[in-house]
Amino acid sequence: MGILVKALIGALVVVLIGLLAKTRNYYIAGLVPLFPTFALIAHYIVGSERSIAALKTTLIFGMWAVLPYLVYLISLYFLINSLRLSPHVRVVVASN
């Protein structure tokens, strides 16, 4: 798979996230990065260019990588009311 194809897939995913973030179902944009598009590409490349042992190591590393992502999501959930995403972004918290 050429590097141009990989770059186009990445660009399409970013565009998809941007479009979904502007819809009524904006929360679905948070699920797009979890879809294994990039993982499938990475596993195919490792599996076709390296040994099965290397692919298994890649799979185990991917499993462990979920834990820091979970910590990130939990931290962001609890800190979003007191911290800004960037200096120029104002977070609006809806009150009931």
Tab-separated table of C-alpha atoms in Angstrom:
chain	number	residue	atom	x	y	z
A	1	MET	CA	0.000	0.000	0.000
A	2	GLY	CA	1.534	3.291	-1.035
A	3	ILE	CA	2.154	6.110	1.371
A	4	LEU	CA	-0.191	8.313	-0.652
A	5	VAL	CA	-3.091	5.909	-0.092
A	6	LYS	CA	-2.359	5.860	3.649
A	7	ALA	CA	-2.282	9.650	3.733
A	8	LEU	CA	-5.604	9.846	1.858
A	9	ILE	CA	-7.244	7.434	4.290
A	10	GLY	CA	-5.966	9.533	7.195
A	11	ALA	CA	-7.259	12.714	5.592
A	12	LEU	CA	-10.668	11.136	5.008
A	13	VAL	CA	-10.877	10.094	8.650
A	14	VAL	CA	-10.048	13.649	9.785
A	15	VAL	CA	-12.701	15.076	7.442
A	16	LEU	CA	-15.215	12.525	8.725
A	17	ILE	CA	-14.493	13.511	12.339
A	18	GLY	CA	-14.912	17.196	11.441
A	19	LEU	CA	-18.210	16.576	9.669
A	20	LEU	CA	-19.602	14.396	12.447
A	21	ALA	CA	-18.613	16.971	15.085
A	22	LYS	CA	-20.926	19.484	13.400
A	23	THR	CA	-23.983	17.206	13.327
A	24	ARG	CA	-26.719	16.677	15.880
A	25	ASN	CA	-25.041	13.401	16.823
A	26	TYR	CA	-21.660	15.064	17.496
A	27	TYR	CA	-20.661	12.425	20.065
A	28	ILE	CA	-20.224	9.869	17.274
A	29	ALA	CA	-17.124	11.840	16.214
A	30	GLY	CA	-15.469	10.487	19.369
A	31	LEU	CA	-16.012	6.936	18.161
A	32	VAL	CA	-14.362	7.381	14.759
A	33	PRO	CA	-10.782	7.244	16.128
A	34	LEU	CA	-11.673	3.999	17.876
A	35	PHE	CA	-12.693	2.335	14.622
A	36	PRO	CA	-9.791	0.089	13.688
A	37	THR	CA	-9.075	1.668	10.291
A	38	PHE	CA	-5.494	2.521	11.127
A	39	ALA	CA	-5.038	-0.621	13.195
A	40	LEU	CA	-6.099	-2.771	10.248
A	41	ILE	CA	-3.602	-1.007	8.001
A	42	ALA	CA	-0.821	-1.312	10.591
A	43	HIS	CA	-1.552	-4.983	11.252
A	44	TYR	CA	-1.624	-5.746	7.538
A	45	ILE	CA	1.707	-4.025	6.980
A	46	VAL	CA	3.395	-5.655	9.980
A	47	GLY	CA	1.867	-9.039	9.140
A	48	SER	CA	2.979	-8.911	5.522
A	49	GLU	CA	6.458	-7.462	6.086
A	50	ARG	CA	7.435	-9.152	9.349
A	51	SER	CA	6.945	-12.451	11.160
A	52	ILE	CA	3.856	-13.717	12.976
A	53	ALA	CA	5.732	-13.149	16.259
A	54	ALA	CA	6.191	-9.482	15.337
A	55	LEU	CA	2.487	-9.204	14.541
A	56	LYS	CA	1.589	-10.775	17.905
A	57	THR	CA	3.891	-8.297	19.658
A	58	THR	CA	2.171	-5.456	17.792
A	59	LEU	CA	-1.249	-6.767	18.846
A	60	ILE	CA	-0.267	-7.009	22.518
A	61	PHE	CA	1.205	-3.508	22.411
A	62	GLY	CA	-2.088	-2.259	20.950
A	63	MET	CA	-4.016	-3.895	23.781
A	64	TRP	CA	-1.860	-2.161	26.385
A	65	ALA	CA	-2.211	1.153	24.531
A	66	VAL	CA	-5.921	1.193	25.338
A	67	LEU	CA	-5.145	1.830	29.017
A	68	PRO	CA	-3.459	5.244	28.573
A	69	TYR	CA	-6.290	6.260	26.245
A	70	LEU	CA	-8.792	5.304	28.946
A	71	VAL	CA	-6.845	7.362	31.497
A	72	TYR	CA	-6.864	10.298	29.066
A	73	LEU	CA	-10.638	10.079	28.585
A	74	ILE	CA	-11.332	9.824	32.318
A	75	SER	CA	-8.990	12.743	33.066
A	76	LEU	CA	-10.551	14.910	30.375
A	77	TYR	CA	-14.056	14.073	31.617
A	78	PHE	CA	-13.282	15.270	35.141
A	79	LEU	CA	-11.055	18.240	34.241
A	80	ILE	CA	-13.004	19.727	31.332
A	81	ASN	CA	-14.993	22.067	33.593
A	82	SER	CA	-11.883	23.627	35.114
A	83	LEU	CA	-9.374	23.556	32.241
A	84	ARG	CA	-9.514	24.896	28.688
A	85	LEU	CA	-8.763	22.822	25.621
A	86	SER	CA	-6.655	25.681	24.262
A	87	PRO	CA	-6.207	29.375	25.093
A	88	HIS	CA	-8.610	30.379	22.303
A	89	VAL	CA	-11.384	27.855	22.872
A	90	ARG	CA	-14.120	28.712	25.318
A	91	VAL	CA	-15.933	25.682	26.674
A	92	VAL	CA	-19.636	26.278	27.165
A	93	VAL	CA	-21.144	24.159	29.910
A	94	ALA	CA	-24.905	23.734	29.636
A	95	SER	CA	-26.812	24.101	32.871
A	96	ASN	CA	-30.106	22.390	33.529
